[in-house]
Amino acid sequence: MAFMDCCYASSDGKRVMTLRQFKQWVKTSLDTNRDGRISKAELREAIRLTGFLFASWKSNKVLKSADTDHDGFIDEKEFINLAQFAEKHLNIRIIK
């Protein structure tokens, strides 16, 4: 699922999607090895592909914010943390 297929742009330029759509987009687009978790390498590549500068630095920032058990991955129980980070820093609005 491409990022543009799952959401629409609001008048303020943010991509708007439901939490379910965001979760599906993350699983299909970021979890490239399909292990159910998002690794630092998967985050870095996704950030790089979206055109953000400093992909390695940003992936570290995302992981530090979302990975509450500090195992180096964002898993199902930490997914809401990733959604909250995306809303604050990645120009995404999550709606109900």
PDB file of N, CA and C in Angstrom:
ATOM      1  N   MET A   1       0.853  -1.173   0.000  1.00  0.00           N
ATOM      2  CA  MET A   1       0.000   0.000   0.000  1.00  0.00           C
ATOM      3  C   MET A   1       0.896   1.232   0.000  1.00  0.00           C
ATOM      4  N   ALA A   2       0.795   1.991  -1.018  1.00  0.00           N
ATOM      5  CA  ALA A   2       1.575   3.226  -1.110  1.00  0.00           C
ATOM      6  C   ALA A   2       1.026   4.260  -0.145  1.00  0.00           C
ATOM      7  N   PHE A   3       1.908   5.112   0.322  1.00  0.00           N
ATOM      8  CA  PHE A   3       1.518   6.146   1.276  1.00  0.00           C
ATOM      9  C   PHE A   3       0.381   7.000   0.726  1.00  0.00           C
ATOM     10  N   MET A   4       0.457   7.366  -0.532  1.00  0.00           N
ATOM     11  CA  MET A   4      -0.554   8.230  -1.122  1.00  0.00           C
ATOM     12  C   MET A   4      -1.894   7.519  -1.287  1.00  0.00           C
ATOM     13  N   ASP A   5      -1.897   6.183  -1.379  1.00  0.00           N
ATOM     14  CA  ASP A   5      -3.134   5.435  -1.565  1.00  0.00           C
ATOM     15  C   ASP A   5      -3.939   5.312  -0.277  1.00  0.00           C
ATOM     16  N   CYS A   6      -3.323   5.467   0.859  1.00  0.00           N
ATOM     17  CA  CYS A   6      -4.000   5.178   2.116  1.00  0.00           C
ATOM     18  C   CYS A   6      -4.553   6.418   2.798  1.00  0.00           C
ATOM     19  N   CYS A   7      -4.338   7.574   2.252  1.00  0.00           N
ATOM     20  CA  CYS A   7      -4.697   8.777   2.982  1.00  0.00           C
ATOM     21  C   CYS A   7      -4.955   9.938   2.030  1.00  0.00           C
ATOM     22  N   TYR A   8      -5.325  11.053   2.615  1.00  0.00           N
ATOM     23  CA  TYR A   8      -5.508  12.265   1.819  1.00  0.00           C
ATOM     24  C   TYR A   8      -4.787  13.408   2.502  1.00  0.00           C
ATOM     25  N   ALA A   9      -4.528  14.451   1.746  1.00  0.00           N
ATOM     26  CA  ALA A   9      -3.845  15.621   2.305  1.00  0.00           C
ATOM     27  C   ALA A   9      -4.880  16.619   2.789  1.00  0.00           C
ATOM     28  N   SER A  10      -4.682  17.109   3.998  1.00  0.00           N
ATOM     29  CA  SER A  10      -5.577  18.132   4.538  1.00  0.00           C
ATOM     30  C   SER A  10      -5.134  19.503   4.036  1.00  0.00           C
ATOM     31  N   SER A  11      -5.909  20.509   4.366  1.00  0.00           N
ATOM     32  CA  SER A  11      -5.583  21.865   3.909  1.00  0.00           C
ATOM     33  C   SER A  11      -4.258  22.371   4.478  1.00  0.00           C
ATOM     34  N   ASP A  12      -3.821  21.811   5.601  1.00  0.00           N
ATOM     35  CA  ASP A  12      -2.535  22.220   6.175  1.00  0.00           C
ATOM     36  C   ASP A  12      -1.371  21.373   5.664  1.00  0.00           C
ATOM     37  N   GLY A  13      -1.640  20.478   4.690  1.00  0.00           N
ATOM     38  CA  GLY A  13      -0.592  19.689   4.067  1.00  0.00           C
ATOM     39  C   GLY A  13      -0.270  18.374   4.755  1.00  0.00           C
ATOM     40  N   LYS A  14      -0.929  18.088   5.880  1.00  0.00           N
ATOM     41  CA  LYS A  14      -0.668  16.836   6.582  1.00  0.00           C
ATOM     42  C   LYS A  14      -1.414  15.695   5.905  1.00  0.00           C
ATOM     43  N   ARG A  15      -0.794  14.522   5.906  1.00  0.00           N
ATOM     44  CA  ARG A  15      -1.441  13.317   5.411  1.00  0.00           C
ATOM     45  C   ARG A  15      -2.371  12.809   6.510  1.00  0.00           C
ATOM     46  N   VAL A  16      -3.625  12.603   6.182  1.00  0.00           N
ATOM     47  CA  VAL A  16      -4.636  12.217   7.166  1.00  0.00           C
ATOM     48  C   VAL A  16      -5.031  10.761   6.923  1.00  0.00           C
ATOM     49  N   MET A  17      -5.043   9.968   7.992  1.00  0.00           N
ATOM     50  CA  MET A  17      -5.464   8.576   7.900  1.00  0.00           C
ATOM     51  C   MET A  17      -5.923   8.094   9.259  1.00  0.00           C
ATOM     52  N   THR A  18      -6.672   7.018   9.258  1.00  0.00           N
ATOM     53  CA  THR A  18      -7.088   6.426  10.521  1.00  0.00           C
ATOM     54  C   THR A  18      -5.907   5.648  11.105  1.00  0.00           C
ATOM     55  N   LEU A  19      -6.017   5.312  12.371  1.00  0.00           N
ATOM     56  CA  LEU A  19      -4.977   4.511  13.006  1.00  0.00           C
ATOM     57  C   LEU A  19      -4.854   3.163  12.309  1.00  0.00           C
ATOM     58  N   ARG A  20      -5.984   2.579  11.924  1.00  0.00           N
ATOM     59  CA  ARG A  20      -5.963   1.303  11.215  1.00  0.00           C
ATOM     60  C   ARG A  20      -5.225   1.429   9.886  1.00  0.00           C
ATOM     61  N   GLN A  21      -5.489   2.503   9.133  1.00  0.00           N
ATOM     62  CA  GLN A  21      -4.795   2.728   7.863  1.00  0.00           C
ATOM     63  C   GLN A  21      -3.300   2.938   8.087  1.00  0.00           C
ATOM     64  N   PHE A  22      -2.946   3.698   9.115  1.00  0.00           N
ATOM     65  CA  PHE A  22      -1.540   3.934   9.419  1.00  0.00           C
ATOM     66  C   PHE A  22      -0.843   2.614   9.756  1.00  0.00           C
ATOM     67  N   LYS A  23      -1.494   1.822  10.594  1.00  0.00           N
ATOM     68  CA  LYS A  23      -0.925   0.541  10.989  1.00  0.00           C
ATOM     69  C   LYS A  23      -0.727  -0.362   9.765  1.00  0.00           C
ATOM     70  N   GLN A  24      -1.715  -0.414   8.898  1.00  0.00           N
ATOM     71  CA  GLN A  24      -1.605  -1.232   7.690  1.00  0.00           C
ATOM     72  C   GLN A  24      -0.490  -0.715   6.788  1.00  0.00           C
ATOM     73  N   TRP A  25      -0.398   0.596   6.634  1.00  0.00           N
ATOM     74  CA  TRP A  25       0.654   1.183   5.811  1.00  0.00           C
ATOM     75  C   TRP A  25       2.032   0.837   6.374  1.00  0.00           C
ATOM     76  N   VAL A  26       2.186   0.952   7.697  1.00  0.00           N
ATOM     77  CA  VAL A  26       3.471   0.638   8.329  1.00  0.00           C
ATOM     78  C   VAL A  26       3.826  -0.826   8.086  1.00  0.00           C
ATOM     79  N   LYS A  27       2.876  -1.716   8.293  1.00  0.00           N
ATOM     80  CA  LYS A  27       3.159  -3.142   8.131  1.00  0.00           C
ATOM     81  C   LYS A  27       3.506  -3.501   6.690  1.00  0.00           C
ATOM     82  N   THR A  28       2.815  -2.920   5.733  1.00  0.00           N
ATOM     83  CA  THR A  28       3.079  -3.285   4.344  1.00  0.00           C
ATOM     84  C   THR A  28       4.263  -2.539   3.749  1.00  0.00           C
ATOM     85  N   SER A  29       4.556  -1.346   4.253  1.00  0.00           N
ATOM     86  CA  SER A  29       5.604  -0.530   3.653  1.00  0.00           C
ATOM     87  C   SER A  29       6.927  -0.556   4.414  1.00  0.00           C
ATOM     88  N   LEU A  30       6.884  -0.643   5.724  1.00  0.00           N
ATOM     89  CA  LEU A  30       8.103  -0.553   6.516  1.00  0.00           C
ATOM     90  C   LEU A  30       8.650  -1.907   6.939  1.00  0.00           C
ATOM     91  N   ASP A  31       7.769  -2.844   7.257  1.00  0.00           N
ATOM     92  CA  ASP A  31       8.203  -4.150   7.750  1.00  0.00           C
ATOM     93  C   ASP A  31       8.600  -5.030   6.562  1.00  0.00           C
ATOM     94  N   THR A  32       9.760  -4.737   5.991  1.00  0.00           N
ATOM     95  CA  THR A  32      10.159  -5.380   4.740  1.00  0.00           C
ATOM     96  C   THR A  32      10.469  -6.867   4.884  1.00  0.00           C
ATOM     97  N   ASN A  33      10.874  -7.318   6.065  1.00  0.00           N
ATOM     98  CA  ASN A  33      11.146  -8.746   6.243  1.00  0.00           C
ATOM     99  C   ASN A  33       9.944  -9.500   6.814  1.00  0.00           C
ATOM    100  N   ARG A  34       8.850  -8.794   7.037  1.00  0.00           N
ATOM    101  CA  ARG A  34       7.570  -9.364   7.486  1.00  0.00           C
ATOM    102  C   ARG A  34       7.666 -10.163   8.792  1.00  0.00           C
ATOM    103  N   ASP A  35       8.478  -9.659   9.728  1.00  0.00           N
ATOM    104  CA  ASP A  35       8.594 -10.343  11.016  1.00  0.00           C
ATOM    105  C   ASP A  35       7.660  -9.760  12.076  1.00  0.00           C
ATOM    106  N   GLY A  36       6.856  -8.776  11.691  1.00  0.00           N
ATOM    107  CA  GLY A  36       5.901  -8.183  12.630  1.00  0.00           C
ATOM    108  C   GLY A  36       6.477  -7.074  13.482  1.00  0.00           C
ATOM    109  N   ARG A  37       7.753  -6.726  13.252  1.00  0.00           N
ATOM    110  CA  ARG A  37       8.401  -5.651  14.005  1.00  0.00           C
ATOM    111  C   ARG A  37       9.102  -4.734  13.015  1.00  0.00           C
ATOM    112  N   ILE A  38       9.323  -3.493  13.449  1.00  0.00           N
ATOM    113  CA  ILE A  38      10.025  -2.524  12.626  1.00  0.00           C
ATOM    114  C   ILE A  38      11.414  -2.320  13.229  1.00  0.00           C
ATOM    115  N   SER A  39      12.439  -2.597  12.450  1.00  0.00           N
ATOM    116  CA  SER A  39      13.816  -2.451  12.924  1.00  0.00           C
ATOM    117  C   SER A  39      14.343  -1.057  12.594  1.00  0.00           C
ATOM    118  N   LYS A  40      15.479  -0.743  13.177  1.00  0.00           N
ATOM    119  CA  LYS A  40      16.133   0.535  12.890  1.00  0.00           C
ATOM    120  C   LYS A  40      16.478   0.632  11.402  1.00  0.00           C
ATOM    121  N   ALA A  41      16.964  -0.449  10.829  1.00  0.00           N
ATOM    122  CA  ALA A  41      17.313  -0.445   9.400  1.00  0.00           C
ATOM    123  C   ALA A  41      16.076  -0.218   8.525  1.00  0.00           C
ATOM    124  N   GLU A  42      14.951  -0.836   8.890  1.00  0.00           N
ATOM    125  CA  GLU A  42      13.712  -0.638   8.128  1.00  0.00           C
ATOM    126  C   GLU A  42      13.230   0.801   8.253  1.00  0.00           C
ATOM    127  N   LEU A  43      13.331   1.363   9.444  1.00  0.00           N
ATOM    128  CA  LEU A  43      12.960   2.772   9.642  1.00  0.00           C
ATOM    129  C   LEU A  43      13.841   3.694   8.808  1.00  0.00           C
ATOM    130  N   ARG A  44      15.142   3.460   8.868  1.00  0.00           N
ATOM    131  CA  ARG A  44      16.090   4.300   8.140  1.00  0.00           C
ATOM    132  C   ARG A  44      15.797   4.279   6.637  1.00  0.00           C
ATOM    133  N   GLU A  45      15.550   3.102   6.098  1.00  0.00           N
ATOM    134  CA  GLU A  45      15.270   2.987   4.665  1.00  0.00           C
ATOM    135  C   GLU A  45      13.950   3.671   4.304  1.00  0.00           C
ATOM    136  N   ALA A  46      12.931   3.508   5.125  1.00  0.00           N
ATOM    137  CA  ALA A  46      11.648   4.155   4.850  1.00  0.00           C
ATOM    138  C   ALA A  46      11.769   5.673   4.892  1.00  0.00           C
ATOM    139  N   ILE A  47      12.504   6.180   5.865  1.00  0.00           N
ATOM    140  CA  ILE A  47      12.703   7.631   5.977  1.00  0.00           C
ATOM    141  C   ILE A  47      13.503   8.139   4.788  1.00  0.00           C
ATOM    142  N   ARG A  48      14.518   7.395   4.390  1.00  0.00           N
ATOM    143  CA  ARG A  48      15.330   7.781   3.236  1.00  0.00           C
ATOM    144  C   ARG A  48      14.477   7.819   1.962  1.00  0.00           C
ATOM    145  N   LEU A  49      13.621   6.830   1.780  1.00  0.00           N
ATOM    146  CA  LEU A  49      12.795   6.764   0.577  1.00  0.00           C
ATOM    147  C   LEU A  49      11.737   7.869   0.509  1.00  0.00           C
ATOM    148  N   THR A  50      11.325   8.380   1.659  1.00  0.00           N
ATOM    149  CA  THR A  50      10.350   9.474   1.652  1.00  0.00           C
ATOM    150  C   THR A  50      10.992  10.822   1.389  1.00  0.00           C
ATOM    151  N   GLY A  51      12.322  10.850   1.287  1.00  0.00           N
ATOM    152  CA  GLY A  51      13.010  12.081   0.928  1.00  0.00           C
ATOM    153  C   GLY A  51      13.459  12.935   2.096  1.00  0.00           C
ATOM    154  N   PHE A  52      13.236  12.463   3.318  1.00  0.00           N
ATOM    155  CA  PHE A  52      13.717  13.220   4.470  1.00  0.00           C
ATOM    156  C   PHE A  52      15.230  13.160   4.527  1.00  0.00           C
ATOM    157  N   LEU A  53      15.832  14.258   4.881  1.00  0.00           N
ATOM    158  CA  LEU A  53      17.278  14.296   5.064  1.00  0.00           C
ATOM    159  C   LEU A  53      17.642  13.668   6.408  1.00  0.00           C
ATOM    160  N   PHE A  54      18.884  13.262   6.544  1.00  0.00           N
ATOM    161  CA  PHE A  54      19.405  12.714   7.792  1.00  0.00           C
ATOM    162  C   PHE A  54      18.616  11.483   8.248  1.00  0.00           C
ATOM    163  N   ALA A  55      18.400  10.542   7.348  1.00  0.00           N
ATOM    164  CA  ALA A  55      17.582   9.360   7.622  1.00  0.00           C
ATOM    165  C   ALA A  55      18.094   8.569   8.822  1.00  0.00           C
ATOM    166  N   SER A  56      19.393   8.409   8.944  1.00  0.00           N
ATOM    167  CA  SER A  56      19.936   7.642  10.059  1.00  0.00           C
ATOM    168  C   SER A  56      19.639   8.328  11.390  1.00  0.00           C
ATOM    169  N   TRP A  57      19.841   9.640  11.444  1.00  0.00           N
ATOM    170  CA  TRP A  57      19.562  10.399  12.664  1.00  0.00           C
ATOM    171  C   TRP A  57      18.075  10.327  13.011  1.00  0.00           C
ATOM    172  N   LYS A  58      17.209  10.503  12.003  1.00  0.00           N
ATOM    173  CA  LYS A  58      15.770  10.471  12.265  1.00  0.00           C
ATOM    174  C   LYS A  58      15.310   9.084  12.690  1.00  0.00           C
ATOM    175  N   SER A  59      15.872   8.036  12.092  1.00  0.00           N
ATOM    176  CA  SER A  59      15.473   6.694  12.501  1.00  0.00           C
ATOM    177  C   SER A  59      15.879   6.427  13.947  1.00  0.00           C
ATOM    178  N   ASN A  60      17.029   6.940  14.364  1.00  0.00           N
ATOM    179  CA  ASN A  60      17.427   6.827  15.774  1.00  0.00           C
ATOM    180  C   ASN A  60      16.443   7.546  16.679  1.00  0.00           C
ATOM    181  N   LYS A  61      16.012   8.722  16.248  1.00  0.00           N
ATOM    182  CA  LYS A  61      15.061   9.512  17.035  1.00  0.00           C
ATOM    183  C   LYS A  61      13.712   8.792  17.155  1.00  0.00           C
ATOM    184  N   VAL A  62      13.246   8.220  16.057  1.00  0.00           N
ATOM    185  CA  VAL A  62      11.984   7.472  16.073  1.00  0.00           C
ATOM    186  C   VAL A  62      12.104   6.278  17.007  1.00  0.00           C
ATOM    187  N   LEU A  63      13.170   5.520  16.852  1.00  0.00           N
ATOM    188  CA  LEU A  63      13.348   4.320  17.664  1.00  0.00           C
ATOM    189  C   LEU A  63      13.441   4.674  19.148  1.00  0.00           C
ATOM    190  N   LYS A  64      14.174   5.722  19.460  1.00  0.00           N
ATOM    191  CA  LYS A  64      14.306   6.135  20.864  1.00  0.00           C
ATOM    192  C   LYS A  64      12.946   6.527  21.453  1.00  0.00           C
ATOM    193  N   SER A  65      12.123   7.161  20.653  1.00  0.00           N
ATOM    194  CA  SER A  65      10.808   7.601  21.118  1.00  0.00           C
ATOM    195  C   SER A  65       9.809   6.448  21.225  1.00  0.00           C
ATOM    196  N   ALA A  66       9.812   5.546  20.260  1.00  0.00           N
ATOM    197  CA  ALA A  66       8.769   4.521  20.192  1.00  0.00           C
ATOM    198  C   ALA A  66       9.135   3.201  20.862  1.00  0.00           C
ATOM    199  N   ASP A  67      10.400   2.869  20.908  1.00  0.00           N
ATOM    200  CA  ASP A  67      10.855   1.573  21.423  1.00  0.00           C
ATOM    201  C   ASP A  67      10.988   1.618  22.944  1.00  0.00           C
ATOM    202  N   THR A  68       9.887   1.451  23.643  1.00  0.00           N
ATOM    203  CA  THR A  68       9.885   1.628  25.096  1.00  0.00           C
ATOM    204  C   THR A  68      10.574   0.500  25.857  1.00  0.00           C
ATOM    205  N   ASP A  69      10.659  -0.698  25.265  1.00  0.00           N
ATOM    206  CA  ASP A  69      11.357  -1.776  25.969  1.00  0.00           C
ATOM    207  C   ASP A  69      12.832  -1.888  25.551  1.00  0.00           C
ATOM    208  N   HIS A  70      13.261  -0.985  24.671  1.00  0.00           N
ATOM    209  CA  HIS A  70      14.671  -0.844  24.269  1.00  0.00           C
ATOM    210  C   HIS A  70      15.283  -2.130  23.696  1.00  0.00           C
ATOM    211  N   ASP A  71      14.475  -2.875  22.921  1.00  0.00           N
ATOM    212  CA  ASP A  71      15.006  -4.084  22.298  1.00  0.00           C
ATOM    213  C   ASP A  71      15.478  -3.850  20.862  1.00  0.00           C
ATOM    214  N   GLY A  72      15.384  -2.592  20.404  1.00  0.00           N
ATOM    215  CA  GLY A  72      15.849  -2.264  19.062  1.00  0.00           C
ATOM    216  C   GLY A  72      14.808  -2.412  17.979  1.00  0.00           C
ATOM    217  N   PHE A  73      13.573  -2.710  18.360  1.00  0.00           N
ATOM    218  CA  PHE A  73      12.482  -2.894  17.408  1.00  0.00           C
ATOM    219  C   PHE A  73      11.224  -2.198  17.907  1.00  0.00           C
ATOM    220  N   ILE A  74      10.366  -1.825  16.974  1.00  0.00           N
ATOM    221  CA  ILE A  74       9.031  -1.343  17.326  1.00  0.00           C
ATOM    222  C   ILE A  74       8.084  -2.487  17.012  1.00  0.00           C
ATOM    223  N   ASP A  75       7.462  -3.016  18.046  1.00  0.00           N
ATOM    224  CA  ASP A  75       6.563  -4.149  17.863  1.00  0.00           C
ATOM    225  C   ASP A  75       5.119  -3.716  18.100  1.00  0.00           C
ATOM    226  N   GLU A  76       4.229  -4.678  18.073  1.00  0.00           N
ATOM    227  CA  GLU A  76       2.793  -4.407  18.161  1.00  0.00           C
ATOM    228  C   GLU A  76       2.419  -3.569  19.387  1.00  0.00           C
ATOM    229  N   LYS A  77       2.999  -3.873  20.531  1.00  0.00           N
ATOM    230  CA  LYS A  77       2.624  -3.150  21.754  1.00  0.00           C
ATOM    231  C   LYS A  77       3.174  -1.719  21.792  1.00  0.00           C
ATOM    232  N   GLU A  78       4.142  -1.423  20.934  1.00  0.00           N
ATOM    233  CA  GLU A  78       4.725  -0.081  20.886  1.00  0.00           C
ATOM    234  C   GLU A  78       4.216   0.733  19.690  1.00  0.00           C
ATOM    235  N   PHE A  79       3.288   0.154  18.962  1.00  0.00           N
ATOM    236  CA  PHE A  79       2.830   0.791  17.738  1.00  0.00           C
ATOM    237  C   PHE A  79       2.217   2.171  17.968  1.00  0.00           C
ATOM    238  N   ILE A  80       1.457   2.330  19.041  1.00  0.00           N
ATOM    239  CA  ILE A  80       0.834   3.630  19.325  1.00  0.00           C
ATOM    240  C   ILE A  80       1.902   4.700  19.514  1.00  0.00           C
ATOM    241  N   ASN A  81       3.057   4.331  20.064  1.00  0.00           N
ATOM    242  CA  ASN A  81       4.166   5.281  20.218  1.00  0.00           C
ATOM    243  C   ASN A  81       4.660   5.761  18.861  1.00  0.00           C
ATOM    244  N   LEU A  82       4.726   4.846  17.892  1.00  0.00           N
ATOM    245  CA  LEU A  82       5.135   5.210  16.541  1.00  0.00           C
ATOM    246  C   LEU A  82       4.117   6.156  15.914  1.00  0.00           C
ATOM    247  N   ALA A  83       2.840   5.882  16.111  1.00  0.00           N
ATOM    248  CA  ALA A  83       1.785   6.753  15.572  1.00  0.00           C
ATOM    249  C   ALA A  83       1.878   8.152  16.189  1.00  0.00           C
ATOM    250  N   GLN A  84       2.121   8.229  17.479  1.00  0.00           N
ATOM    251  CA  GLN A  84       2.254   9.529  18.140  1.00  0.00           C
ATOM    252  C   GLN A  84       3.471  10.284  17.622  1.00  0.00           C
ATOM    253  N   PHE A  85       4.574   9.588  17.400  1.00  0.00           N
ATOM    254  CA  PHE A  85       5.766  10.229  16.842  1.00  0.00           C
ATOM    255  C   PHE A  85       5.472  10.742  15.435  1.00  0.00           C
ATOM    256  N   ALA A  86       4.803   9.940  14.634  1.00  0.00           N
ATOM    257  CA  ALA A  86       4.483  10.338  13.257  1.00  0.00           C
ATOM    258  C   ALA A  86       3.626  11.596  13.237  1.00  0.00           C
ATOM    259  N   GLU A  87       2.695  11.693  14.162  1.00  0.00           N
ATOM    260  CA  GLU A  87       1.859  12.897  14.226  1.00  0.00           C
ATOM    261  C   GLU A  87       2.684  14.129  14.583  1.00  0.00           C
ATOM    262  N   LYS A  88       3.607  13.991  15.496  1.00  0.00           N
ATOM    263  CA  LYS A  88       4.414  15.133  15.938  1.00  0.00           C
ATOM    264  C   LYS A  88       5.478  15.539  14.936  1.00  0.00           C
ATOM    265  N   HIS A  89       6.099  14.547  14.281  1.00  0.00           N
ATOM    266  CA  HIS A  89       7.314  14.846  13.528  1.00  0.00           C
ATOM    267  C   HIS A  89       7.299  14.504  12.035  1.00  0.00           C
ATOM    268  N   LEU A  90       6.307  13.764  11.578  1.00  0.00           N
ATOM    269  CA  LEU A  90       6.347  13.290  10.193  1.00  0.00           C
ATOM    270  C   LEU A  90       5.190  13.794   9.338  1.00  0.00           C
ATOM    271  N   ASN A  91       4.551  14.855   9.767  1.00  0.00           N
ATOM    272  CA  ASN A  91       3.521  15.513   8.956  1.00  0.00           C
ATOM    273  C   ASN A  91       2.334  14.598   8.656  1.00  0.00           C
ATOM    274  N   ILE A  92       1.927  13.824   9.668  1.00  0.00           N
ATOM    275  CA  ILE A  92       0.811  12.903   9.550  1.00  0.00           C
ATOM    276  C   ILE A  92      -0.212  13.225  10.630  1.00  0.00           C
ATOM    277  N   ARG A  93      -1.482  13.135  10.295  1.00  0.00           N
ATOM    278  CA  ARG A  93      -2.558  13.283  11.283  1.00  0.00           C
ATOM    279  C   ARG A  93      -3.327  11.976  11.353  1.00  0.00           C
ATOM    280  N   ILE A  94      -3.408  11.402  12.545  1.00  0.00           N
ATOM    281  CA  ILE A  94      -4.138  10.164  12.762  1.00  0.00           C
ATOM    282  C   ILE A  94      -5.525  10.522  13.300  1.00  0.00           C
ATOM    283  N   ILE A  95      -6.548  10.019  12.623  1.00  0.00           N
ATOM    284  CA  ILE A  95      -7.924  10.281  13.063  1.00  0.00           C
ATOM    285  C   ILE A  95      -8.561   8.975  13.494  1.00  0.00           C
ATOM    286  N   LYS A  96      -9.656   9.066  14.190  1.00  0.00           N
ATOM    287  CA  LYS A  96     -10.357   7.864  14.671  1.00  0.00           C
ATOM    288  C   LYS A  96     -11.218   7.259  13.597  1.00  0.00           C
TER     289      LYS A  96
END
